[in-house]
Short mmCIF file of C-alpha atoms in Angstrom, two decimals:
data_model
loop_
_atom_site.label_atom_id
_atom_site.label_comp_id
_atom_site.label_asym_id
_atom_site.label_seq_id
_atom_site.Cartn_x
_atom_site.Cartn_y
_atom_site.Cartn_z
CA MET A 1 -3.63 -13.63 -21.35
CA THR A 2 -5.47 -16.50 -19.74
CA LEU A 3 -5.90 -16.87 -15.99
CA ASP A 4 -3.17 -19.50 -15.74
CA GLN A 5 -0.55 -17.33 -17.44
CA ARG A 6 1.72 -15.08 -15.44
CA ALA A 7 2.84 -11.72 -16.70
CA THR A 8 6.45 -10.63 -16.66
CA VAL A 9 6.88 -8.15 -13.81
CA CYS A 10 8.97 -4.98 -13.90
CA VAL A 11 9.39 -3.33 -10.49
CA LEU A 12 10.47 0.31 -10.43
CA GLY A 13 12.00 0.91 -7.00
CA THR A 14 13.47 -1.91 -4.93
CA GLY A 15 13.16 -0.60 -1.40
CA LEU A 16 11.27 -2.51 1.28
CA ILE A 17 7.96 -2.91 -0.59
CA GLY A 18 9.20 -2.97 -4.18
CA GLY A 19 12.13 -5.20 -3.36
CA SER A 20 9.95 -7.59 -1.37
CA LEU A 21 7.54 -7.67 -4.31
CA LEU A 22 10.38 -8.49 -6.68
CA ARG A 23 11.46 -11.34 -4.40
CA ALA A 24 7.89 -12.60 -3.94
CA ALA A 25 7.12 -12.50 -7.66
CA ALA A 26 10.29 -14.40 -8.50
CA ALA A 27 9.54 -16.97 -5.81
CA ALA A 28 6.05 -17.43 -7.30
CA GLY A 29 7.52 -18.23 -10.72
CA TYR A 30 7.29 -14.87 -12.46
CA GLU A 31 10.02 -13.55 -14.70
CA ALA A 32 10.86 -10.40 -12.76
CA PHE A 33 13.35 -7.59 -13.15
CA GLY A 34 13.65 -4.10 -11.76
CA TYR A 35 15.11 -0.64 -11.47
CA ASN A 36 16.51 1.22 -8.51
CA ARG A 37 17.71 4.82 -8.56
CA SER A 38 20.43 4.12 -6.03
CA ASP A 39 23.43 2.30 -7.51
CA SER A 40 24.18 0.75 -4.13
CA GLY A 41 20.61 -0.54 -3.85
CA ALA A 42 20.71 -2.02 -7.34
CA GLU A 43 24.07 -3.63 -6.63
CA ALA A 44 22.76 -5.14 -3.38
CA ALA A 45 19.87 -6.72 -5.29
CA ARG A 46 22.21 -8.07 -7.98
CA ARG A 47 24.46 -9.62 -5.32
CA ASP A 48 21.41 -11.54 -4.15
CA GLY A 49 20.82 -12.81 -7.68
CA PHE A 50 18.10 -10.40 -8.85
CA ASP A 51 18.03 -8.61 -12.18
CA VAL A 52 18.07 -4.97 -11.07
CA THR A 53 19.75 -2.01 -12.75
CA GLY A 54 20.00 1.74 -12.34
CA GLU A 55 19.23 2.39 -16.02
CA LEU A 56 15.57 3.38 -16.10
CA THR A 57 15.28 3.79 -19.87
CA THR A 58 16.80 0.35 -20.48
CA VAL A 59 14.42 -1.26 -17.98
CA LEU A 60 11.36 0.41 -19.49
CA ARG A 61 12.30 -0.56 -23.03
CA ARG A 62 12.64 -4.15 -21.84
CA ALA A 63 9.23 -3.86 -20.17
CA ALA A 64 7.75 -2.60 -23.44
CA ASP A 65 9.34 -5.45 -25.40
CA THR A 66 7.92 -8.08 -23.01
CA HIS A 67 4.62 -6.28 -22.31
CA ALA A 68 5.51 -6.55 -18.63
CA LEU A 69 3.32 -5.46 -15.75
CA VAL A 70 5.07 -2.29 -14.57
CA VAL A 71 4.90 -1.79 -10.81
CA LEU A 72 5.54 1.73 -9.54
CA ALA A 73 7.23 1.30 -6.15
CA VAL A 74 8.72 4.71 -5.44
CA PRO A 75 7.71 7.36 -2.88
CA MET A 76 5.00 9.78 -3.96
CA PRO A 77 7.44 12.67 -4.60
CA ALA A 78 9.15 10.57 -7.31
CA VAL A 79 5.97 9.39 -9.02
CA ASP A 80 5.63 12.16 -11.63
CA ALA A 81 9.16 11.73 -12.99
CA ILE A 82 8.82 7.95 -13.26
CA LEU A 83 5.43 8.21 -14.96
CA THR A 84 6.89 10.62 -17.51
CA ALA A 85 9.51 8.01 -18.37
CA ILE A 86 6.87 5.26 -18.58
CA ALA A 87 4.75 7.40 -20.92
CA THR A 88 7.80 7.82 -23.17
CA HIS A 89 9.20 4.29 -23.20
CA ALA A 90 6.47 1.83 -22.11
CA PRO A 91 3.07 3.51 -22.54
CA ASP A 92 1.19 0.36 -23.52
CA CYS A 93 2.25 -1.84 -20.59
CA PRO A 94 -0.22 -2.72 -17.84
CA LEU A 95 0.59 -0.47 -14.90
CA THR A 96 0.06 -0.65 -11.16
CA ASP A 97 1.65 0.81 -8.05
CA VAL A 98 2.23 0.10 -4.37
CA VAL A 99 2.09 3.70 -3.17
CA SER A 100 0.24 4.24 0.11
CA ILE A 101 -2.27 6.71 -1.38
CA LYS A 102 -4.30 6.19 -4.50
CA GLN A 103 -6.08 9.32 -5.72
CA PRO A 104 -2.94 11.46 -6.26
CA VAL A 105 -1.31 8.57 -8.12
CA ALA A 106 -4.41 8.07 -10.27
CA ASP A 107 -4.45 11.79 -11.04
CA ALA A 108 -0.78 11.72 -12.04
CA VAL A 109 -1.38 8.65 -14.21
CA ARG A 110 -4.24 10.42 -15.96
CA GLU A 111 -2.11 13.49 -16.63
CA GLN A 112 0.36 11.28 -18.49
CA GLY A 113 -2.39 9.59 -20.51
CA LEU A 114 -1.70 6.17 -18.98
CA GLU A 115 -5.05 5.56 -17.30
CA ALA A 116 -6.31 2.95 -19.79
CA ASN A 117 -3.86 0.34 -18.51
CA TYR A 118 -3.62 1.45 -14.88
CA VAL A 119 -4.95 -0.35 -11.81
CA GLY A 120 -4.13 1.12 -8.41
CA GLY A 121 -2.69 -1.14 -5.76
CA HIS A 122 -1.56 -0.96 -2.14
CA PRO A 123 -0.32 -3.96 -0.16
CA MET A 124 -1.03 -3.31 3.52
CA ALA A 125 2.29 -4.64 4.73
CA GLY A 126 5.60 -3.25 5.90
CA THR A 127 8.08 -2.83 8.70
CA ALA A 128 9.90 0.09 10.27
CA GLU A 129 12.98 -0.87 8.23
CA SER A 130 13.75 0.27 4.70
CA GLY A 131 15.98 -0.55 1.76
CA TRP A 132 16.90 -3.76 -0.01
CA ALA A 133 18.42 -5.27 3.13
CA ALA A 134 14.97 -5.27 4.75
CA THR A 135 13.19 -7.02 1.87
CA ASP A 136 11.36 -10.28 2.49
CA PRO A 137 9.56 -12.50 -0.06
CA GLU A 138 7.07 -13.45 2.68
CA LEU A 139 6.18 -9.85 3.53
CA PHE A 140 2.80 -10.08 1.77
CA ARG A 141 1.82 -13.52 3.06
CA ASP A 142 -1.74 -13.30 4.49
CA ALA A 143 -1.66 -9.51 4.12
CA VAL A 144 -4.45 -7.42 2.58
CA TRP A 145 -3.72 -5.94 -0.84
CA ALA A 146 -6.03 -3.13 -1.94
CA VAL A 147 -6.70 -3.24 -5.69
CA GLY A 148 -8.57 -0.50 -7.50
CA VAL A 149 -12.03 -0.92 -9.00
CA ASP A 150 -12.46 2.69 -10.06
CA GLU A 151 -14.72 3.59 -12.95
CA GLY A 152 -13.03 2.84 -16.26
CA THR A 153 -10.82 0.05 -14.91
CA ARG A 154 -10.22 -2.54 -17.64
CA VAL A 155 -10.54 -6.22 -16.94
CA GLY A 156 -7.22 -7.26 -18.51
CA PRO A 157 -4.85 -5.15 -16.39
CA TRP A 158 -7.07 -5.66 -13.33
CA THR A 159 -6.87 -9.43 -13.62
CA THR A 160 -3.09 -9.25 -14.02
CA VAL A 161 -2.70 -7.15 -10.88
CA VAL A 162 -5.03 -9.31 -8.81
CA ARG A 163 -3.25 -12.46 -9.92
CA LEU A 164 0.11 -11.00 -8.83
CA ALA A 165 -1.27 -10.04 -5.41
CA LEU A 166 -2.75 -13.49 -4.89
CA ASP A 167 0.42 -15.22 -6.04
CA CYS A 168 2.38 -13.17 -3.51
CA GLY A 169 0.19 -14.69 -0.78
CA SER A 170 -2.18 -11.78 -0.14
CA VAL A 171 -5.94 -11.47 -0.10
CA VAL A 172 -7.39 -8.71 -2.26
CA VAL A 173 -9.78 -5.97 -1.14
CA PRO A 174 -11.44 -4.17 -4.07
CA VAL A 175 -11.67 -0.44 -3.39
CA VAL A 176 -11.94 2.89 -5.18
CA ALA A 177 -9.20 5.47 -4.77
CA ALA A 178 -11.00 8.12 -2.73
CA GLU A 179 -12.41 5.62 -0.23
CA HIS A 180 -9.03 3.95 0.09
CA ASP A 181 -7.36 7.24 0.98
CA GLN A 182 -9.98 8.06 3.60
CA ALA A 183 -9.57 4.63 5.16
CA VAL A 184 -5.76 4.56 5.26
CA ALA A 185 -5.72 8.01 6.84
CA ARG A 186 -7.35 6.34 9.84
CA ILE A 187 -5.59 2.97 10.03
CA SER A 188 -2.15 3.70 8.58
CA HIS A 189 -1.26 7.38 8.44
CA LEU A 190 -2.78 8.47 11.76
CA PRO A 191 -0.93 5.66 13.60
CA HIS A 192 2.32 7.07 12.23
CA VAL A 193 1.47 10.51 13.58
CA LEU A 194 0.39 9.17 16.98
CA ALA A 195 3.50 7.00 17.22
CA GLU A 196 5.70 10.03 16.57
CA ALA A 197 3.86 12.03 19.25
CA LEU A 198 4.07 9.18 21.76
CA ALA A 199 7.76 8.61 21.12
CA ALA A 200 8.48 12.32 21.55
CA ALA A 201 6.46 12.45 24.78
CA GLY A 202 8.36 9.49 26.18
CA ALA A 203 11.73 10.96 25.28
CA ASP A 204 10.72 14.26 26.89
CA GLY A 205 10.45 12.33 30.16
CA GLY A 206 14.19 11.72 30.09
CA ALA A 207 16.20 8.68 31.07
CA LEU A 208 13.83 7.64 33.86
CA ALA A 209 10.76 7.51 31.62
CA LEU A 210 12.59 5.62 28.89
CA GLY A 211 14.12 3.30 31.47
CA LEU A 212 10.65 2.37 32.73
CA ALA A 213 9.14 2.00 29.26
CA ALA A 214 7.85 -1.48 28.44
CA GLY A 215 5.39 -3.18 26.11
CA SER A 216 2.74 -0.52 25.59
CA PHE A 217 5.33 2.14 24.79
CA ARG A 218 7.29 -0.24 22.57
CA ASP A 219 4.24 -1.34 20.60
CA GLY A 220 2.76 2.12 20.37
CA THR A 221 5.96 3.65 19.00
CA ARG A 222 7.07 0.86 16.65
CA VAL A 223 6.46 2.77 13.42
CA ALA A 224 8.18 5.86 14.85
CA GLY A 225 11.36 3.94 14.05
CA THR A 226 10.66 4.51 10.34
CA ALA A 227 13.01 6.99 8.65
CA PRO A 228 11.47 10.49 8.97
CA ASP A 229 11.70 11.24 5.24
CA LEU A 230 9.80 8.05 4.49
CA VAL A 231 7.09 8.90 7.02
CA ARG A 232 6.66 12.28 5.37
CA ALA A 233 6.48 10.68 1.92
CA ILE A 234 3.83 8.24 3.16
CA CYS A 235 1.62 10.61 5.14
CA GLU A 236 1.89 14.12 3.78
CA PRO A 237 0.44 13.48 0.29
CA ASN A 238 -2.76 12.37 2.04
CA GLY A 239 -2.84 15.61 3.98
CA THR A 240 -6.53 16.48 3.59
CA ALA A 241 -7.88 13.15 4.82
CA LEU A 242 -5.19 12.86 7.47
CA GLY A 243 -5.87 16.38 8.71
CA GLU A 244 -9.56 15.58 9.15
CA VAL A 245 -8.91 12.47 11.23
CA ILE A 246 -6.25 14.28 13.29
CA ASP A 247 -8.94 16.86 14.10
CA GLU A 248 -11.28 14.07 15.23
CA THR A 249 -8.54 12.58 17.39
CA ILE A 250 -7.62 15.92 18.95
CA ALA A 251 -11.29 16.49 19.81
CA ALA A 252 -11.45 13.08 21.51
CA LEU A 253 -8.27 13.82 23.47
CA LEU A 254 -9.49 17.24 24.51
CA ALA A 255 -12.76 15.72 25.73
CA ALA A 256 -10.79 13.13 27.72
CA ARG A 257 -8.59 15.86 29.22
CA GLU A 258 -11.61 17.92 30.23
CA SER A 259 -13.27 14.89 31.80
CA LEU A 260 -10.08 14.06 33.68
CA ARG A 261 -9.86 17.58 35.03
CA THR A 262 -13.49 17.86 36.08
CA ASP A 263 -14.30 14.42 37.47
CA GLY A 264 -11.06 12.45 37.44
CA THR A 265 -12.04 10.05 34.65
CA LEU A 266 -11.02 9.64 31.02
CA GLY A 267 -14.68 9.71 30.02
CA GLU A 268 -15.88 7.97 26.89
CA LEU A 269 -12.43 7.61 25.29
CA VAL A 270 -11.51 4.37 27.04
CA GLU A 271 -14.80 2.67 26.21
CA ALA A 272 -14.69 3.87 22.59
CA GLY A 273 -11.13 2.64 22.25
CA TYR A 274 -12.01 -0.74 23.72
CA ARG A 275 -14.94 -1.09 21.31
CA GLY A 276 -12.70 -0.15 18.39
CA ARG A 277 -10.01 -2.66 19.29
CA THR A 278 -12.58 -5.37 19.87
CA ALA A 279 -14.17 -4.66 16.49
CA TYR A 280 -10.74 -4.97 14.87
CA GLU A 281 -10.00 -8.29 16.55
CA GLN A 282 -13.42 -9.69 15.69
CA ARG A 283 -13.52 -8.50 12.08
CA GLU A 284 -14.42 -11.17 9.56
CA ARG A 285 -13.14 -11.39 6.02
CA TRP A 286 -15.67 -13.18 3.85
CA GLU A 287 -14.81 -14.39 0.40
CA ILE A 288 -16.30 -12.58 -2.58
CA THR A 289 -17.82 -14.99 -5.08
CA GLY A 290 -20.25 -14.78 -7.96
CA VAL A 291 -18.71 -11.72 -9.63
CA THR A 292 -17.34 -12.25 -13.13
CA PRO A 293 -14.71 -9.64 -14.04
CA GLY A 294 -15.78 -7.80 -17.15
CA ASP A 295 -19.48 -8.72 -16.90
CA GLY A 296 -22.26 -6.27 -16.10
CA ASP A 297 -21.63 -3.95 -13.16
CA TRP A 298 -18.62 -5.97 -12.01
CA LEU A 299 -16.71 -2.94 -10.73
CA GLY A 300 -19.66 -1.72 -8.68
CA GLU A 301 -20.32 -5.19 -7.30
CA LEU A 302 -16.70 -5.56 -6.22
CA ARG A 303 -16.63 -2.06 -4.70
CA ARG A 304 -19.71 -2.74 -2.61
CA ALA A 305 -18.38 -6.11 -1.53
CA GLY A 306 -15.09 -4.53 -0.43
CA GLN A 307 -16.98 -1.91 1.58
CA ARG A 308 -18.68 -4.71 3.48
CA GLY A 309 -15.46 -6.52 4.32
CA GLY A 310 -15.28 -8.91 1.39
CA VAL A 311 -11.99 -10.17 -0.02
CA LEU A 312 -10.89 -12.06 -3.10
CA ARG A 313 -8.87 -15.22 -2.45
CA SER A 314 -8.90 -16.51 -6.00
CA LEU A 315 -9.79 -15.55 -9.56
#
């Protein structure tokens, strides 16, 4: 496949992320079709004019016939079963995913013998809503899409995945699985946990507290509106990394509590938080250039560039 050719795309799971990807790929000119376990979800997609069915075997055989890029867009608990089906019916297709953790998916892919054609992916986009009704072809516009550059990644599938991410309007951050999971524990999974705790604390204050709640409570609890089962599916598989950063956060809160009790101040926490927010607002994404996929230490070069804040905007 040359750089100006688009792969056919087969999306397995048409909830918020998978369904939005199906819409975005179709809008970008890809031939795209999909599978959804829920008959009602598949029917909703078909009513909107998209080629989605509840017959997984049929979809995978079609993917094999067209050598489609297969996109795994199901929650982590469903990954093993779907990969087993892929290994049976479409083992030679390029394969990626949009699951919020990467190392457990990569391990599951390896167990099925599918690693040669696999490239991990994670678009950093979403809302508190779920299901086909929440899908949006513009969801990935100007978003960051993490794409794996782990050892052994092959240039063909990698190029296909990057091209899809770019065509959906995203910028690409090259990253290896373990480092991705450590990072998202801090900037994605911990915020879910803190939002749940904040929402519960507010509700414990009763009608008066909730009646007085305004912007800071609303913004801080936004993702607590996500369905609890989905939050568990997102966060719990990354339990080790998430547990470590929860420990760090608890230590910072305990230090702030002790400072408040002893001298009436919140201590270092406020300054550290201000510095962190300022660093986020002032972050710069510089464009990675001069790396030729497939040449020399291209995976290492891309990994190091991603660590330093580099992004890919084109191939």
